[in-house]
Amino acid sequence: MHALLSLKGDDFSAWRQGRRGPKREADRAHAGRVDAPVVSAARARARAESAWQACKGARRSSQRGNEGVRRMNEKEFVHTVAERTGLSRQEAADLTWATLETLAHRLSPGEARDLIAELPQGLAQPVRRGTTDRIERFGHHDSVRRVAERTMLKEEEADRGVRTVLTVLREAISEKEFNDLMSQLGTDFSQALESPG
């Protein structure tokens, strides 16, 4: 106490600063330790929120991608087939349905489900009707004959029609799904699709 009384002016200020300095530093360190869990929790919440937003964004992108796959509705699909084959709209609709139902006989149930998921509802129906547990084995020419019988078209018209439906289908569904479809239909169909006329 006597030492304290002997301090004057700047010496006393320095003494007081020295007394308060360490305490203040200790207080700050203590405050840092108290706040650290709060800050960590806030950062964790922010990271979790950021991850959730990223997840939602990816899901929206995925949904937009799936929507992008469905570039045609049933009306547009049939109209395109009619334009490319020169058939009436009703003939093109009958041809499209007959082709999809016939081709569905060649598909496994799993592949048929994948195709249905990417088709407009009206065009998914003939695929459902044609899907069975047993995969039938027939080539492009047999499919043309079956479609001709069902639509009352001439075989050359049915041939051009089946190839046109496959071509429009390639434009209406995802590339992956179309490739999966063609891998089950086989090289006979692939060659027919790529042949002119």
C-alpha positions as semicolon CSV with decimal commas, in nm:
position;residue;x (nm);y (nm);z (nm)
1;M;0,000;0,000;0,000
2;H;0,286;0,238;0,087
3;A;0,446;0,154;-0,246
4;L;0,122;0,243;-0,418
5;L;0,103;0,580;-0,242
6;S;0,456;0,664;-0,353
7;L;0,357;0,629;-0,722
8;K;0,266;0,953;-0,892
9;G;0,140;1,066;-1,232
10;D;0,261;0,848;-1,518
11;D;0,400;0,587;-1,280
12;F;0,057;0,538;-1,123
13;S;-0,107;0,516;-1,466
14;A;0,147;0,256;-1,576
15;W;0,086;0,060;-1,257
16;R;-0,290;0,073;-1,308
17;Q;-0,253;-0,031;-1,673
18;G;-0,036;-0,322;-1,569
19;R;-0,291;-0,430;-1,311
20;R;-0,582;-0,410;-1,552
21;G;-0,401;-0,537;-1,860
22;P;-0,359;-0,902;-1,762
23;K;-0,711;-0,912;-1,617
24;R;-0,854;-0,776;-1,937
25;E;-0,653;-1,027;-2,141
26;A;-0,777;-1,305;-1,914
27;D;-1,133;-1,179;-1,952
28;R;-1,097;-1,180;-2,329
29;A;-0,953;-1,530;-2,330
30;H;-1,233;-1,647;-2,104
31;A;-1,489;-1,480;-2,331
32;G;-1,329;-1,655;-2,628
33;R;-1,365;-1,990;-2,455
34;V;-1,730;-1,919;-2,373
35;D;-1,810;-1,799;-2,724
36;A;-1,620;-2,076;-2,904
37;P;-1,893;-2,343;-2,870
38;V;-2,155;-2,089;-2,974
39;V;-1,955;-1,991;-3,281
40;S;-1,885;-2,356;-3,365
41;A;-2,254;-2,441;-3,339
42;A;-2,343;-2,143;-3,558
43;R;-2,087;-2,251;-3,819
44;A;-2,218;-2,606;-3,810
45;R;-2,572;-2,479;-3,863
46;A;-2,453;-2,260;-4,150
47;R;-2,273;-2,556;-4,312
48;A;-2,579;-2,776;-4,269
49;E;-2,802;-2,508;-4,420
50;S;-2,559;-2,464;-4,710
51;A;-2,553;-2,839;-4,772
52;W;-2,934;-2,852;-4,761
53;Q;-2,963;-2,566;-5,011
54;A;-2,712;-2,740;-5,238
55;C;-2,915;-3,061;-5,214
56;K;-3,237;-2,879;-5,298
57;G;-3,064;-2,705;-5,589
58;A;-2,938;-3,038;-5,723
59;R;-3,285;-3,186;-5,689
60;R;-3,438;-2,891;-5,876
61;S;-3,172;-2,928;-6,147
62;S;-3,250;-3,299;-6,170
63;Q;-3,620;-3,224;-6,199
64;R;-3,553;-2,964;-6,467
65;G;-3,338;-3,220;-6,647
66;N;-3,617;-3,477;-6,636
67;E;-3,866;-3,220;-6,754
68;G;-3,626;-3,130;-7,034
69;V;-3,634;-3,493;-7,149
70;R;-4,008;-3,469;-7,215
71;R;-3,979;-3,238;-7,510
72;M;-4,299;-3,367;-7,673
73;N;-4,645;-3,436;-7,550
74;E;-4,863;-3,700;-7,716
75;K;-5,018;-3,456;-7,962
76;E;-4,680;-3,325;-8,077
77;F;-4,542;-3,677;-8,108
78;V;-4,830;-3,794;-8,328
79;H;-4,823;-3,472;-8,532
80;T;-4,452;-3,525;-8,602
81;V;-4,513;-3,885;-8,709
82;A;-4,797;-3,773;-8,936
83;E;-4,581;-3,505;-9,099
84;R;-4,290;-3,740;-9,165
85;T;-4,496;-4,031;-9,295
86;G;-4,759;-3,838;-9,489
87;L;-5,035;-4,018;-9,298
88;S;-5,344;-3,855;-9,153
89;R;-5,337;-3,765;-8,787
90;Q;-5,561;-4,060;-8,698
91;E;-5,351;-4,302;-8,904
92;A;-5,036;-4,167;-8,739
93;A;-5,193;-4,208;-8,394
94;D;-5,292;-4,569;-8,472
95;L;-4,946;-4,636;-8,614
96;T;-4,774;-4,490;-8,305
97;W;-4,986;-4,691;-8,063
98;A;-4,945;-5,015;-8,262
99;T;-4,568;-4,966;-8,287
100;L;-4,518;-4,891;-7,918
101;E;-4,736;-5,183;-7,809
102;T;-4,560;-5,421;-8,050
103;L;-4,213;-5,310;-7,941
104;A;-4,313;-5,347;-7,575
105;H;-4,341;-5,724;-7,635
106;R;-3,962;-5,716;-7,693
107;L;-3,880;-5,538;-7,367
108;S;-3,815;-5,662;-7,017
109;P;-4,061;-5,532;-6,755
110;G;-3,785;-5,314;-6,607
111;E;-3,696;-5,155;-6,939
112;A;-4,065;-5,102;-7,017
113;R;-4,104;-4,921;-6,682
114;D;-3,805;-4,699;-6,763
115;L;-3,952;-4,613;-7,102
116;I;-4,297;-4,543;-6,955
117;A;-4,141;-4,304;-6,704
118;E;-4,017;-4,082;-6,988
119;L;-4,321;-4,096;-7,215
120;P;-4,626;-3,869;-7,203
121;Q;-4,915;-4,046;-7,031
122;G;-5,108;-4,111;-7,352
123;L;-4,810;-4,285;-7,512
124;A;-4,721;-4,478;-7,198
125;Q;-5,050;-4,670;-7,218
126;P;-4,969;-4,883;-7,525
127;V;-4,631;-4,974;-7,371
128;R;-4,810;-5,091;-7,054
129;R;-5,054;-5,295;-7,264
130;G;-4,775;-5,462;-7,459
131;T;-4,553;-5,544;-7,161
132;T;-4,553;-5,905;-7,042
133;D;-4,336;-6,112;-6,810
134;R;-4,208;-6,309;-7,109
135;I;-3,993;-6,127;-7,363
136;E;-4,085;-6,221;-7,719
137;R;-3,816;-6,270;-7,981
138;F;-3,889;-6,121;-8,320
139;G;-3,708;-5,891;-8,559
140;H;-3,786;-5,568;-8,736
141;H;-3,968;-5,735;-9,028
142;D;-4,200;-5,926;-8,794
143;S;-4,276;-5,605;-8,606
144;V;-4,362;-5,435;-8,936
145;R;-4,595;-5,721;-9,028
146;R;-4,770;-5,703;-8,689
147;V;-4,810;-5,325;-8,713
148;A;-4,944;-5,353;-9,070
149;E;-5,203;-5,609;-8,958
150;R;-5,318;-5,394;-8,669
151;T;-5,336;-5,065;-8,861
152;M;-5,449;-5,196;-9,201
153;L;-5,154;-5,014;-9,360
154;K;-4,954;-5,159;-9,647
155;E;-4,630;-5,321;-9,534
156;E;-4,413;-5,055;-9,692
157;E;-4,616;-4,786;-9,512
158;A;-4,588;-4,978;-9,186
159;D;-4,214;-5,023;-9,238
160;R;-4,163;-4,652;-9,290
161;G;-4,398;-4,586;-8,999
162;V;-4,217;-4,809;-8,749
163;R;-3,884;-4,649;-8,838
164;T;-4,040;-4,303;-8,807
165;V;-4,187;-4,379;-8,465
166;L;-3,844;-4,496;-8,346
167;T;-3,683;-4,181;-8,485
168;V;-3,935;-3,953;-8,313
169;L;-3,900;-4,158;-7,996
170;R;-3,526;-4,089;-8,003
171;E;-3,608;-3,716;-8,002
172;A;-3,868;-3,746;-7,725
173;I;-3,679;-3,940;-7,457
174;S;-3,333;-3,920;-7,303
175;E;-3,035;-4,050;-7,497
176;K;-2,959;-4,303;-7,224
177;E;-3,312;-4,442;-7,226
178;F;-3,317;-4,464;-7,605
179;N;-2,986;-4,650;-7,607
180;D;-3,118;-4,891;-7,341
181;L;-3,430;-4,945;-7,551
182;M;-3,234;-5,015;-7,869
183;S;-2,997;-5,252;-7,690
184;Q;-3,299;-5,469;-7,601
185;L;-3,456;-5,444;-7,945
186;G;-3,131;-5,557;-8,106
187;T;-2,917;-5,480;-8,411
188;D;-3,197;-5,566;-8,655
189;F;-3,396;-5,264;-8,532
190;S;-3,085;-5,044;-8,513
191;Q;-3,001;-5,119;-8,875
192;A;-3,360;-5,056;-8,984
193;L;-3,358;-4,723;-8,800
194;E;-3,043;-4,607;-8,975
195;S;-3,146;-4,727;-9,322
196;P;-3,277;-4,456;-9,560
197;G;-3,637;-4,425;-9,665
